[in-house]
Amino acid sequence: MFKTLDDLIADRHGLAGKPVLVREDLNVPIHEGRVSDDTRLRAAMPTLAELADHGAKVLVLAHFGRPKGKVDPAFTLRPIAHALSEVMGRPVGFLESPDRHAIDVLDPGSITVLENSRFFPGEEKNDPVLAKQIASLGDFYVNDAFSAAHRAHVTTEGLAHVLPAFAGRQMEAELKALEAALGKPEHPVAAVVGGSKVSTKLDVLTNLVGKVDHLIIGGGMANTFLAARGVDVGKSLCEHLPYDVVVAKEFGANVPCRTANVHEVEADEMILDVGAAAVEALSDVLKTCRTLVWNGPLGAFEYPPFDTATVALARTAAALTREGTLVSVAGGGDTVAALNHAGAADDFSFVSTAGGAFLEWMEGKELPGVKALES
């Protein structure tokens, strides 16, 4: 069990004017000085706004890039603080060198971004001295960055041992979704695992095989399993398997392609997607399931028409979720992009924006940032 903002607000009627350290993931892409994707900023809004509306002095902790423990102007959070203000529609301040005096003069209900936590050499080493220094800036700690929870850093783990610790709204939603997906799921459970190389997903597959009722393997990694069964996959990357596939002699958008039985792939062809018959069979499987976990596309979805299978199965999952018969949880960078491409992301029960943390959770690993919140 972990405490949430409900516990913080209920137990602390005197929250007004109190400084609260909130760890968010503001590691967003920037192009020519401007944020090009504000997904993570929008995800931070509920927690920051709720605390500010209760009168807290909200102090946002975050990292950006890899400055390697040194102050580097290229990795300042200043432009991100400005973008956060635009997204939230309210002022967001910025403190380059925070101290308790600078925080004491902040207004109740204010939101202030503190400079890049990775400018401190002790951040990634989880230095307990640094943890106490940062903790002195606030009275409470809220971790709202599940995507960084697989790192045992000062701002993701260490602070939880120094200050009263709570899960933010985004963290709370993520943990509840993951518990519903694999912690105590309703069976039958299906897992879709795709990607280019099986070597990067071995731990995931090892963990899932004993927990799910249907394991659907797609992407380039499926070629490895087909090859292991003695199927000639031509020049495909070899690292529930399809029995019909879409193949082409070159990799790109709208190149000549054909659908073939897996035993009929020519030596100079690549398997770039799952065939229509296999998608229909997989859709029938999902219709019998109550829970779905999805990580990785079925094919090279970036290049049409090799997005067909991923789009079709994603839309089936979305429809089943809308009907209330399926709990669908998805995560991973390519997965989010693929579901957005299919127009299905909004209908999934939960889509995680976490990359490495989501993958490690699928591997069954303990996440330090989550463990530290448990009470």
Coordinates of C-alpha atoms in Angstrom, one line a residue:
M1 CA 0.0 0.0 0.0
F2 CA 1.1 3.6 -0.6
K3 CA -0.3 6.9 0.5
T4 CA -1.7 9.3 -2.1
L5 CA -2.7 13.0 -2.3
D6 CA -5.9 12.1 -0.6
D7 CA -3.9 11.1 2.5
L8 CA -1.8 14.2 2.4
I9 CA -4.7 16.5 2.0
A10 CA -6.9 14.7 4.6
D11 CA -4.2 14.5 7.2
R12 CA -2.7 17.9 6.7
H13 CA -5.4 20.6 7.0
G14 CA -2.6 23.1 7.3
L15 CA -1.2 22.4 3.9
A16 CA -1.7 26.0 2.9
G17 CA 1.7 27.7 2.7
K18 CA 3.6 24.5 3.2
P19 CA 6.3 23.7 0.6
V20 CA 5.8 20.3 -1.1
L21 CA 8.5 18.7 -3.2
V22 CA 6.9 17.0 -6.2
R23 CA 9.0 14.8 -8.5
E24 CA 7.7 15.0 -12.1
D25 CA 9.0 13.7 -15.4
L26 CA 9.6 16.9 -17.4
N27 CA 12.2 15.2 -19.7
V28 CA 10.5 16.4 -22.9
P29 CA 11.8 16.8 -26.4
I30 CA 12.9 20.4 -27.3
H31 CA 13.4 21.7 -30.8
E32 CA 14.9 25.1 -31.4
G33 CA 14.3 26.1 -27.8
R34 CA 10.7 25.0 -27.7
V35 CA 9.0 21.9 -26.3
S36 CA 7.9 19.8 -29.3
D37 CA 5.8 17.3 -27.3
D38 CA 4.0 18.4 -24.2
T39 CA 2.5 14.9 -23.3
R40 CA 4.5 14.7 -20.0
L41 CA 3.7 18.3 -19.1
R42 CA 0.0 17.6 -19.4
A43 CA 0.4 14.4 -17.4
A44 CA 1.9 16.5 -14.5
M45 CA -1.0 19.0 -14.4
P46 CA -3.5 17.1 -12.1
T47 CA -1.1 16.7 -9.2
L48 CA 0.5 20.2 -9.5
A49 CA -2.9 21.9 -9.8
E50 CA -4.5 20.0 -7.0
L51 CA -1.7 20.8 -4.5
A52 CA -1.5 24.5 -5.6
D53 CA -5.3 24.8 -5.3
H54 CA -5.0 23.6 -1.7
G55 CA -2.5 26.4 -1.0
A56 CA 0.7 24.5 -1.0
K57 CA 3.9 26.0 -2.3
V58 CA 4.5 23.4 -5.1
L59 CA 8.2 22.8 -5.8
V60 CA 8.8 20.7 -8.9
L61 CA 11.8 18.4 -9.1
A62 CA 12.8 17.0 -12.5
H63 CA 15.7 16.0 -14.7
F64 CA 16.4 16.9 -18.3
G65 CA 18.9 15.1 -20.4
R66 CA 22.2 13.8 -19.2
P67 CA 24.4 16.6 -17.8
K68 CA 26.4 14.1 -15.8
G69 CA 26.4 15.9 -12.5
K70 CA 27.5 19.2 -13.8
V71 CA 25.8 22.5 -14.5
D72 CA 25.2 22.7 -18.2
P73 CA 23.1 25.6 -19.7
A74 CA 22.1 23.2 -22.5
F75 CA 20.1 21.2 -20.0
T76 CA 18.4 24.0 -18.0
L77 CA 14.7 23.5 -17.1
R78 CA 14.0 27.2 -17.6
P79 CA 12.3 26.8 -21.1
I80 CA 10.4 23.7 -19.8
A81 CA 9.1 25.8 -16.9
H82 CA 7.8 28.3 -19.4
A83 CA 6.2 25.6 -21.4
L84 CA 4.6 24.1 -18.3
S85 CA 3.1 27.5 -17.5
E86 CA 1.6 27.7 -21.0
V87 CA 0.1 24.2 -20.7
M88 CA -1.4 24.8 -17.2
G89 CA -2.6 28.3 -18.0
R90 CA -1.2 29.7 -14.8
P91 CA 2.1 31.2 -13.7
V92 CA 5.0 28.8 -13.1
G93 CA 8.1 30.1 -11.6
F94 CA 11.7 29.0 -11.9
L95 CA 14.5 28.8 -9.2
E96 CA 18.0 28.3 -10.5
S97 CA 19.6 28.0 -7.0
P98 CA 16.9 27.3 -4.5
D99 CA 17.3 27.7 -0.7
R100 CA 14.8 27.7 2.1
H101 CA 14.8 31.5 2.3
A102 CA 13.9 31.8 -1.4
I103 CA 11.1 29.3 -0.9
D104 CA 9.8 31.0 2.3
V105 CA 9.0 34.1 0.3
L106 CA 7.0 32.2 -2.4
D107 CA 3.2 32.7 -2.4
P108 CA 0.9 30.0 -1.2
G109 CA -0.6 28.2 -4.2
S110 CA 2.4 29.0 -6.4
I111 CA 4.1 26.5 -8.6
T112 CA 7.9 26.7 -9.1
V113 CA 10.2 24.5 -11.1
L114 CA 13.6 23.9 -9.5
E115 CA 16.7 23.6 -11.7
N116 CA 17.7 20.2 -13.2
S117 CA 18.2 17.7 -10.4
R118 CA 21.0 16.0 -12.4
F119 CA 23.1 19.1 -12.1
F120 CA 24.0 17.7 -8.7
P121 CA 26.7 15.1 -8.8
G122 CA 25.0 13.1 -6.0
E123 CA 21.6 12.8 -7.7
E124 CA 22.2 9.7 -9.7
K125 CA 24.3 8.2 -6.8
N126 CA 21.4 8.6 -4.4
D127 CA 23.7 10.5 -2.0
P128 CA 22.0 10.6 1.4
V129 CA 23.7 14.0 2.2
L130 CA 22.2 15.5 -1.0
A131 CA 18.8 13.9 -0.1
K132 CA 18.8 15.8 3.3
Q133 CA 19.8 19.0 1.6
I134 CA 17.0 18.9 -0.9
A135 CA 14.6 17.6 1.7
S136 CA 15.3 20.8 3.8
L137 CA 13.5 22.8 1.1
G138 CA 10.1 21.1 1.7
D139 CA 7.9 19.6 4.3
F140 CA 6.4 16.8 2.2
Y141 CA 7.5 14.7 -0.8
V142 CA 5.2 13.6 -3.7
N143 CA 6.5 11.2 -6.4
D144 CA 4.5 11.6 -9.6
A145 CA 7.1 10.2 -12.0
F146 CA 6.5 6.5 -12.5
S147 CA 8.6 6.8 -15.7
A148 CA 11.7 7.5 -13.5
A149 CA 10.7 5.0 -10.7
H150 CA 13.1 2.4 -12.0
R151 CA 16.0 4.7 -11.0
A152 CA 17.2 4.8 -7.3
H153 CA 18.1 8.5 -7.4
V154 CA 17.8 11.1 -4.7
T155 CA 14.7 12.7 -6.2
T156 CA 13.1 9.4 -7.2
E157 CA 13.9 7.3 -4.1
G158 CA 16.1 8.9 -1.5
L159 CA 13.7 11.7 -0.5
A160 CA 11.0 9.2 0.3
H161 CA 13.2 8.1 3.3
V162 CA 13.6 11.6 4.6
L163 CA 10.2 13.2 4.2
P164 CA 6.6 12.0 4.5
A165 CA 6.1 10.5 1.1
F166 CA 3.0 10.3 -1.1
A167 CA 2.1 9.1 -4.7
G168 CA 0.9 11.8 -7.1
R169 CA -2.2 11.3 -9.2
Q170 CA -0.2 10.1 -12.3
M171 CA 1.8 7.7 -10.2
E172 CA -1.4 6.5 -8.4
A173 CA -3.2 5.9 -11.8
E174 CA -0.2 4.0 -13.1
L175 CA 0.2 1.7 -10.2
K176 CA -3.5 0.9 -10.1
A177 CA -3.5 0.1 -13.8
L178 CA -0.5 -2.1 -13.5
E179 CA -2.0 -4.0 -10.5
A180 CA -5.2 -4.6 -12.6
A181 CA -3.1 -5.8 -15.5
L182 CA -0.7 -8.2 -13.9
G183 CA -0.9 -7.9 -10.2
K184 CA -4.4 -9.3 -9.7
P185 CA -5.8 -9.4 -13.2
E186 CA -9.1 -11.0 -14.2
H187 CA -8.5 -14.0 -16.4
P188 CA -8.1 -14.9 -19.2
V189 CA -5.1 -12.6 -19.7
A190 CA -3.5 -11.9 -23.0
A191 CA -0.1 -10.2 -23.6
V192 CA 1.0 -8.7 -26.9
V193 CA 4.8 -8.4 -27.0
G194 CA 6.5 -7.0 -30.1
G195 CA 9.7 -5.3 -31.1
S196 CA 12.6 -5.8 -33.3
K197 CA 14.8 -8.0 -31.2
V198 CA 13.9 -10.9 -28.8
S199 CA 17.1 -10.4 -26.9
T200 CA 15.7 -7.1 -25.4
K201 CA 12.5 -8.8 -24.3
L202 CA 13.7 -12.1 -22.9
D203 CA 13.1 -11.1 -19.3
V204 CA 9.7 -9.8 -20.2
L205 CA 8.7 -13.1 -21.9
T206 CA 10.1 -15.1 -19.0
N207 CA 8.0 -13.2 -16.5
L208 CA 4.9 -13.2 -18.6
V209 CA 4.8 -16.8 -19.7
G210 CA 3.8 -17.9 -16.2
K211 CA 1.2 -15.2 -15.7
V212 CA -0.8 -14.9 -18.9
D213 CA -3.1 -17.3 -20.7
H214 CA -2.3 -16.1 -24.2
L215 CA 1.2 -14.8 -25.2
I216 CA 1.1 -13.0 -28.6
I217 CA 4.5 -12.4 -30.1
G218 CA 4.9 -10.0 -33.0
G219 CA 7.4 -7.6 -34.7
G220 CA 10.8 -8.7 -35.8
M221 CA 11.2 -10.8 -32.6
A222 CA 8.6 -13.2 -33.9
N223 CA 11.0 -14.1 -36.7
T224 CA 13.4 -15.6 -34.2
F225 CA 10.7 -18.0 -32.9
L226 CA 9.7 -18.9 -36.4
A227 CA 13.3 -19.6 -37.3
A228 CA 13.6 -21.7 -34.2
R229 CA 10.8 -23.8 -35.4
G230 CA 12.6 -24.4 -38.7
V231 CA 10.7 -21.8 -40.7
D232 CA 12.8 -20.1 -43.4
V233 CA 12.4 -16.4 -42.8
G234 CA 14.5 -15.2 -45.7
K235 CA 16.6 -12.2 -44.9
S236 CA 14.4 -11.0 -42.0
L237 CA 15.9 -9.9 -38.8
C238 CA 16.4 -13.0 -36.7
E239 CA 16.7 -12.4 -33.3
H240 CA 0.8 -17.4 -30.5
L241 CA 3.2 -16.9 -33.8
P242 CA 1.7 -15.8 -37.2
Y243 CA 1.1 -18.3 -39.9
D244 CA 0.5 -15.8 -42.6
V245 CA 2.8 -12.8 -43.0
V246 CA 3.3 -9.7 -45.2
V247 CA 6.7 -9.7 -46.9
A248 CA 8.7 -7.4 -49.1
K249 CA 12.1 -7.3 -50.7
E250 CA 13.0 -3.8 -49.3
F251 CA 12.2 -1.9 -46.2
G252 CA 10.2 1.4 -46.7
A253 CA 6.8 2.9 -47.1
N254 CA 4.5 1.6 -49.8
V255 CA 7.1 -0.7 -51.3
P256 CA 5.8 -3.7 -53.3
C257 CA 4.7 -6.5 -50.9
R258 CA 2.7 -9.6 -50.7
T259 CA 1.0 -11.9 -48.1
A260 CA 2.4 -15.3 -47.8
N261 CA 2.3 -18.4 -45.7
V262 CA 5.2 -18.4 -43.2
H263 CA 6.6 -21.4 -45.1
E264 CA 6.6 -19.6 -48.4
V265 CA 8.9 -16.7 -47.6
E266 CA 11.6 -16.3 -50.3
A267 CA 15.3 -16.0 -49.4
D268 CA 15.4 -12.3 -50.5
E269 CA 12.2 -11.3 -48.7
M270 CA 11.7 -9.8 -45.2
I271 CA 8.7 -10.4 -43.0
L272 CA 7.4 -6.9 -42.1
D273 CA 3.9 -7.5 -40.8
V274 CA 1.4 -10.1 -39.6
G275 CA -1.1 -11.3 -42.2
A276 CA -4.8 -10.8 -42.2
A277 CA -5.7 -14.4 -41.3
A278 CA -3.4 -14.2 -38.2
V279 CA -4.9 -10.9 -37.2
E280 CA -8.4 -12.3 -37.4
A281 CA -7.3 -15.3 -35.2
L282 CA -5.7 -12.9 -32.7
S283 CA -8.8 -10.8 -32.6
D284 CA -10.8 -13.9 -31.8
V285 CA -8.4 -14.6 -28.9
L286 CA -8.9 -11.1 -27.5
K287 CA -12.6 -11.5 -27.6
T288 CA -12.3 -14.3 -25.1
C289 CA -10.0 -12.4 -22.7
R290 CA -10.8 -10.0 -19.8
T291 CA -7.3 -8.4 -19.5
L292 CA -4.7 -7.3 -22.1
V293 CA -1.2 -6.1 -21.6
W294 CA 0.5 -4.6 -24.7
N295 CA 4.1 -3.7 -25.3
G296 CA 5.5 -3.4 -28.9
P297 CA 4.0 -3.3 -32.4
L298 CA 3.1 -6.4 -34.5
G299 CA 5.0 -5.0 -37.6
A300 CA 7.0 -2.2 -39.0
F301 CA 4.0 0.2 -38.3
E302 CA 6.0 3.3 -39.2
Y303 CA 5.8 2.3 -42.9
P304 CA 2.4 1.6 -44.4
P305 CA 1.1 -0.8 -45.3
F306 CA 3.1 -2.7 -42.7
D307 CA 1.0 -0.9 -40.0
T308 CA -2.1 -2.9 -41.0
A309 CA -2.0 -5.6 -38.4
T310 CA -1.1 -3.4 -35.5
V311 CA -3.8 -0.9 -36.3
A312 CA -6.4 -3.7 -36.8
L313 CA -5.6 -5.5 -33.5
A314 CA -5.4 -2.2 -31.6
R315 CA -8.8 -1.2 -32.8
T316 CA -10.2 -4.5 -31.8
A317 CA -8.8 -4.1 -28.3
A318 CA -10.1 -0.5 -28.1
A319 CA -13.6 -1.7 -29.1
L320 CA -13.7 -4.4 -26.5
T321 CA -12.5 -1.9 -23.9
R322 CA -15.3 0.5 -24.9
E323 CA -17.8 -2.4 -24.5
G324 CA -16.5 -3.0 -21.0
T325 CA -15.4 -6.6 -21.6
L326 CA -11.6 -5.9 -21.6
V327 CA -9.2 -4.1 -19.3
S328 CA -6.4 -3.0 -21.6
V329 CA -3.1 -1.6 -20.4
A330 CA -0.3 -0.6 -22.8
G331 CA 3.1 1.0 -22.5
G332 CA 6.5 1.6 -24.1
G333 CA 7.6 4.3 -26.5
D334 CA 6.8 2.5 -29.8
T335 CA 3.6 1.1 -28.3
V336 CA 2.2 4.5 -27.5
A337 CA 3.1 5.8 -30.9
A338 CA 1.5 2.8 -32.6
L339 CA -1.7 3.1 -30.6
N340 CA -1.9 6.8 -31.3
H341 CA -1.3 6.0 -35.0
A342 CA -4.2 3.6 -34.8
G343 CA -6.4 6.1 -33.1
A344 CA -6.9 3.6 -30.3
A345 CA -5.0 5.0 -27.4
D346 CA -7.8 7.0 -25.9
D347 CA -10.0 4.0 -25.7
F348 CA -7.5 1.8 -23.9
S349 CA -8.0 1.5 -20.1
F350 CA -4.6 2.9 -19.5
V351 CA -1.6 3.9 -21.7
S352 CA 1.6 4.4 -19.9
T353 CA 4.1 7.0 -21.1
A354 CA 6.9 5.3 -19.1
G355 CA 9.5 3.6 -21.2
G356 CA 12.2 1.8 -19.1
A357 CA 10.1 1.7 -15.9
F358 CA 7.1 0.0 -17.8
L359 CA 9.5 -2.5 -19.3
E360 CA 11.1 -3.4 -16.0
W361 CA 7.7 -3.7 -14.4
M362 CA 6.8 -6.2 -17.2
E363 CA 10.0 -8.0 -16.4
G364 CA 8.8 -8.5 -12.8
K365 CA 11.5 -6.3 -11.3
E366 CA 11.1 -4.2 -8.2
L367 CA 11.1 -0.5 -8.9
P368 CA 13.0 1.5 -6.3
G369 CA 10.8 4.6 -6.6
V370 CA 7.7 2.6 -6.1
K371 CA 9.1 0.5 -3.3
A372 CA 10.1 3.6 -1.3
L373 CA 6.5 4.8 -1.3
E374 CA 5.1 1.7 0.3
S375 CA 4.0 2.1 3.8

